[in-house]
Structures are given as C-alpha cells and as structure tokens.
Amino acid sequence: LRTVGDLMHKGDELPLTRPDAAMSEAILTMTQKRFGIVGVTASDGALAGVITDGDLRRHIDGLLTHTAGEVMTRGPK
C-alpha cells in the first residue's frame, strides 16, 4: 500500500478525508483543493480509496446520505 507521503504534493495541499466523513465534507475538500479528486485515508495514513467526479455521478441518488468510505473507489492505482 502507498502512503500519503509517497505522493508528489504534500501536507495541506492534498485533498484528503476520512472514510467516516460525510460526503458534504468530502465534496467541500475536493472543491477547495481543486484536484477533482479526494483521497480517503485509513487511520494509518494509507490511501484506502479515492472519490472522483465519476463516483459522485454514480452515487448521485442520495449522495449526501453516504460517507466517503461508502462512495470511494477502493484500491486506486
């Protein structure tokens, strides 16, 4: 597994959220950081998944009732 430290951008530049974060929070992070994606990190800092614009579209019905962990694509490459 890759950790967040392996990525080119670092620290506060990265659009990151927790699996238990509300989708409204994840969308806000994605928008503020302007990457078009938000990484979902496990408690050990490993990248557990990502949420892309495509994931938002696939879950549009009731999107804001889900958590980031429910919407994310697991095991990104």
Tab-separated table of N, CA and C in Angstrom:
chain	number	residue	atom	x	y	z
A	1	LEU	N	0.830	-1.195	0.000
A	1	LEU	CA	0.000	0.000	0.000
A	1	LEU	C	0.863	1.242	0.000
A	2	ARG	N	0.407	2.224	-0.735
A	2	ARG	CA	1.107	3.508	-0.736
A	2	ARG	C	0.586	4.344	0.422
A	3	THR	N	1.443	5.172	0.945
A	3	THR	CA	1.005	6.111	1.966
A	3	THR	C	0.893	7.489	1.332
A	4	VAL	N	0.220	8.371	2.021
A	4	VAL	CA	0.040	9.722	1.517
A	4	VAL	C	1.385	10.407	1.315
A	5	GLY	N	2.391	10.045	2.096
A	5	GLY	CA	3.721	10.637	1.968
A	5	GLY	C	4.409	10.294	0.655
A	6	ASP	N	3.932	9.277	-0.053
A	6	ASP	CA	4.527	8.874	-1.328
A	6	ASP	C	4.092	9.759	-2.486
A	7	LEU	N	3.133	10.618	-2.291
A	7	LEU	CA	2.582	11.429	-3.370
A	7	LEU	C	3.422	12.676	-3.622
A	8	MET	N	3.303	13.249	-4.831
A	8	MET	CA	4.095	14.428	-5.198
A	8	MET	C	3.749	15.655	-4.356
A	9	HIS	N	2.488	15.891	-4.162
A	9	HIS	CA	2.065	17.021	-3.342
A	9	HIS	C	2.062	16.559	-1.893
A	10	LYS	N	2.235	17.497	-0.982
A	10	LYS	CA	2.369	17.107	0.416
A	10	LYS	C	1.503	17.953	1.337
A	11	GLY	N	1.296	17.417	2.530
A	11	GLY	CA	0.645	18.141	3.608
A	11	GLY	C	-0.715	18.693	3.268
A	12	ASP	N	-0.889	19.960	3.590
A	12	ASP	CA	-2.188	20.606	3.426
A	12	ASP	C	-2.592	20.798	1.970
A	13	GLU	N	-1.672	20.584	1.031
A	13	GLU	CA	-2.006	20.703	-0.393
A	13	GLU	C	-2.918	19.567	-0.841
A	14	LEU	N	-2.836	18.432	-0.157
A	14	LEU	CA	-3.557	17.238	-0.583
A	14	LEU	C	-5.030	17.278	-0.188
A	15	PRO	N	-5.910	16.905	-1.106
A	15	PRO	CA	-7.325	16.802	-0.774
A	15	PRO	C	-7.590	15.432	-0.151
A	16	LEU	N	-7.636	15.381	1.166
A	16	LEU	CA	-7.792	14.119	1.885
A	16	LEU	C	-8.969	14.182	2.845
A	17	THR	N	-9.558	13.021	3.068
A	17	THR	CA	-10.642	12.911	4.032
A	17	THR	C	-10.597	11.530	4.665
A	18	ARG	N	-11.444	11.322	5.654
A	18	ARG	CA	-11.530	10.044	6.368
A	18	ARG	C	-12.682	9.212	5.803
A	19	PRO	N	-12.651	7.897	5.955
A	19	PRO	CA	-13.741	7.059	5.463
A	19	PRO	C	-15.090	7.381	6.111
A	20	ASP	N	-15.069	7.852	7.361
A	20	ASP	CA	-16.327	8.146	8.051
A	20	ASP	C	-16.818	9.582	7.841
A	21	ALA	N	-16.122	10.349	7.017
A	21	ALA	CA	-16.514	11.735	6.750
A	21	ALA	C	-17.810	11.776	5.942
A	22	ALA	N	-18.634	12.740	6.248
A	22	ALA	CA	-19.855	12.954	5.468
A	22	ALA	C	-19.471	13.362	4.052
A	23	MET	N	-20.274	12.967	3.094
A	23	MET	CA	-19.977	13.318	1.706
A	23	MET	C	-19.962	14.825	1.493
A	24	SER	N	-20.754	15.565	2.225
A	24	SER	CA	-20.722	17.028	2.084
A	24	SER	C	-19.334	17.560	2.421
A	25	GLU	N	-18.687	16.985	3.414
A	25	GLU	CA	-17.325	17.382	3.795
A	25	GLU	C	-16.326	16.978	2.705
A	26	ALA	N	-16.465	15.762	2.175
A	26	ALA	CA	-15.557	15.283	1.132
A	26	ALA	C	-15.660	16.146	-0.125
A	27	ILE	N	-16.878	16.515	-0.505
A	27	ILE	CA	-17.082	17.361	-1.688
A	27	ILE	C	-16.483	18.738	-1.468
A	28	LEU	N	-16.645	19.276	-0.288
A	28	LEU	CA	-16.076	20.581	0.027
A	28	LEU	C	-14.549	20.541	-0.062
A	29	THR	N	-13.937	19.493	0.456
A	29	THR	CA	-12.478	19.334	0.374
A	29	THR	C	-12.040	19.233	-1.078
A	30	MET	N	-12.750	18.439	-1.865
A	30	MET	CA	-12.430	18.273	-3.286
A	30	MET	C	-12.502	19.616	-4.003
A	31	THR	N	-13.501	20.384	-3.706
A	31	THR	CA	-13.699	21.683	-4.352
A	31	THR	C	-12.629	22.685	-3.924
A	32	GLN	N	-12.333	22.749	-2.650
A	32	GLN	CA	-11.352	23.712	-2.138
A	32	GLN	C	-9.948	23.450	-2.661
A	33	LYS	N	-9.577	22.188	-2.798
A	33	LYS	CA	-8.212	21.846	-3.214
A	33	LYS	C	-8.043	21.830	-4.729
A	34	ARG	N	-9.135	21.823	-5.479
A	34	ARG	CA	-9.133	21.929	-6.942
A	34	ARG	C	-8.349	20.829	-7.656
A	35	PHE	N	-8.427	19.609	-7.132
A	35	PHE	CA	-7.781	18.474	-7.780
A	35	PHE	C	-8.769	17.653	-8.598
A	36	GLY	N	-10.071	17.790	-8.328
A	36	GLY	CA	-11.076	16.967	-8.998
A	36	GLY	C	-11.139	15.565	-8.433
A	37	ILE	N	-10.494	15.383	-7.307
A	37	ILE	CA	-10.444	14.072	-6.651
A	37	ILE	C	-10.150	14.306	-5.175
A	38	VAL	N	-10.597	13.397	-4.341
A	38	VAL	CA	-10.240	13.457	-2.926
A	38	VAL	C	-9.792	12.060	-2.510
A	39	GLY	N	-8.668	11.996	-1.802
A	39	GLY	CA	-8.165	10.719	-1.295
A	39	GLY	C	-8.819	10.408	0.038
A	40	VAL	N	-9.103	9.140	0.241
A	40	VAL	CA	-9.685	8.677	1.506
A	40	VAL	C	-8.612	7.850	2.202
A	41	THR	N	-8.181	8.317	3.364
A	41	THR	CA	-7.063	7.671	4.051
A	41	THR	C	-7.521	6.871	5.258
A	42	ALA	N	-6.884	5.731	5.447
A	42	ALA	CA	-7.110	4.898	6.621
A	42	ALA	C	-6.413	5.547	7.816
A	43	SER	N	-6.678	5.037	8.996
A	43	SER	CA	-6.095	5.624	10.209
A	43	SER	C	-4.571	5.562	10.233
A	44	ASP	N	-3.967	4.621	9.470
A	44	ASP	CA	-2.503	4.510	9.425
A	44	ASP	C	-1.880	5.388	8.342
A	45	GLY	N	-2.703	6.185	7.644
A	45	GLY	CA	-2.195	7.075	6.605
A	45	GLY	C	-2.173	6.465	5.219
A	46	ALA	N	-2.494	5.179	5.117
A	46	ALA	CA	-2.515	4.521	3.810
A	46	ALA	C	-3.715	5.013	3.004
A	47	LEU	N	-3.525	5.101	1.714
A	47	LEU	CA	-4.602	5.520	0.826
A	47	LEU	C	-5.556	4.346	0.636
A	48	ALA	N	-6.753	4.445	1.218
A	48	ALA	CA	-7.740	3.365	1.170
A	48	ALA	C	-8.584	3.434	-0.092
A	49	GLY	N	-8.750	4.647	-0.619
A	49	GLY	CA	-9.577	4.821	-1.806
A	49	GLY	C	-9.553	6.261	-2.262
A	50	VAL	N	-10.282	6.518	-3.341
A	50	VAL	CA	-10.414	7.873	-3.863
A	50	VAL	C	-11.864	8.107	-4.258
A	51	ILE	N	-12.243	9.365	-4.272
A	51	ILE	CA	-13.551	9.765	-4.772
A	51	ILE	C	-13.307	10.732	-5.916
A	52	THR	N	-13.819	10.382	-7.078
A	52	THR	CA	-13.674	11.204	-8.273
A	52	THR	C	-15.023	11.795	-8.651
A	53	ASP	N	-15.018	12.672	-9.648
A	53	ASP	CA	-16.275	13.206	-10.157
A	53	ASP	C	-17.182	12.079	-10.640
A	54	GLY	N	-16.595	11.051	-11.239
A	54	GLY	CA	-17.366	9.898	-11.705
A	54	GLY	C	-18.065	9.177	-10.564
A	55	ASP	N	-17.379	9.040	-9.428
A	55	ASP	CA	-18.000	8.415	-8.257
A	55	ASP	C	-19.187	9.241	-7.777
A	56	LEU	N	-19.053	10.564	-7.816
A	56	LEU	CA	-20.156	11.425	-7.415
A	56	LEU	C	-21.371	11.194	-8.309
A	57	ARG	N	-21.141	11.090	-9.593
A	57	ARG	CA	-22.241	10.860	-10.544
A	57	ARG	C	-22.895	9.497	-10.326
A	58	ARG	N	-22.085	8.486	-10.084
A	58	ARG	CA	-22.629	7.136	-9.886
A	58	ARG	C	-23.471	7.030	-8.621
A	59	HIS	N	-23.210	7.891	-7.650
A	59	HIS	CA	-23.931	7.845	-6.375
A	59	HIS	C	-24.853	9.052	-6.172
A	60	ILE	N	-25.212	9.724	-7.250
A	60	ILE	CA	-25.956	10.977	-7.138
A	60	ILE	C	-27.268	10.818	-6.368
A	61	ASP	N	-27.924	9.678	-6.531
A	61	ASP	CA	-29.176	9.450	-5.824
A	61	ASP	C	-28.885	9.207	-4.341
A	62	GLY	N	-29.152	10.187	-3.513
A	62	GLY	CA	-28.902	10.073	-2.083
A	62	GLY	C	-27.454	10.280	-1.686
A	63	LEU	N	-26.671	10.927	-2.545
A	63	LEU	CA	-25.240	11.109	-2.313
A	63	LEU	C	-24.923	11.644	-0.920
A	64	LEU	N	-25.637	12.646	-0.490
A	64	LEU	CA	-25.309	13.302	0.779
A	64	LEU	C	-25.712	12.489	2.000
A	65	THR	N	-26.339	11.347	1.797
A	65	THR	CA	-26.670	10.472	2.925
A	65	THR	C	-25.582	9.437	3.168
A	66	HIS	N	-24.548	9.430	2.321
A	66	HIS	CA	-23.467	8.447	2.428
A	66	HIS	C	-22.218	9.052	3.056
A	67	THR	N	-21.307	8.170	3.447
A	67	THR	CA	-19.991	8.592	3.925
A	67	THR	C	-18.986	8.439	2.787
A	68	ALA	N	-17.834	9.026	2.967
A	68	ALA	CA	-16.772	8.922	1.969
A	68	ALA	C	-16.387	7.461	1.740
A	69	GLY	N	-16.338	6.663	2.789
A	69	GLY	CA	-15.985	5.259	2.673
A	69	GLY	C	-16.982	4.447	1.865
A	70	GLU	N	-18.233	4.866	1.863
A	70	GLU	CA	-19.265	4.163	1.099
A	70	GLU	C	-19.202	4.507	-0.385
A	71	VAL	N	-18.739	5.685	-0.710
A	71	VAL	CA	-18.729	6.163	-2.096
A	71	VAL	C	-17.391	5.917	-2.789
A	72	MET	N	-16.313	5.855	-2.046
A	72	MET	CA	-14.971	5.793	-2.643
A	72	MET	C	-14.772	4.561	-3.519
A	73	THR	N	-13.844	4.696	-4.445
A	73	THR	CA	-13.347	3.576	-5.228
A	73	THR	C	-12.167	3.021	-4.451
A	74	ARG	N	-12.242	1.755	-4.095
A	74	ARG	CA	-11.189	1.129	-3.282
A	74	ARG	C	-9.997	0.718	-4.126
A	75	GLY	N	-8.824	0.740	-3.510
A	75	GLY	CA	-7.609	0.253	-4.167
A	75	GLY	C	-7.223	1.015	-5.430
A	76	PRO	N	-7.151	2.337	-5.369
A	76	PRO	CA	-6.773	3.100	-6.567
A	76	PRO	C	-5.339	2.788	-6.980
A	77	LYS	N	-5.061	2.952	-8.270
A	77	LYS	CA	-3.715	2.695	-8.789
A	77	LYS	C	-3.012	3.985	-9.104
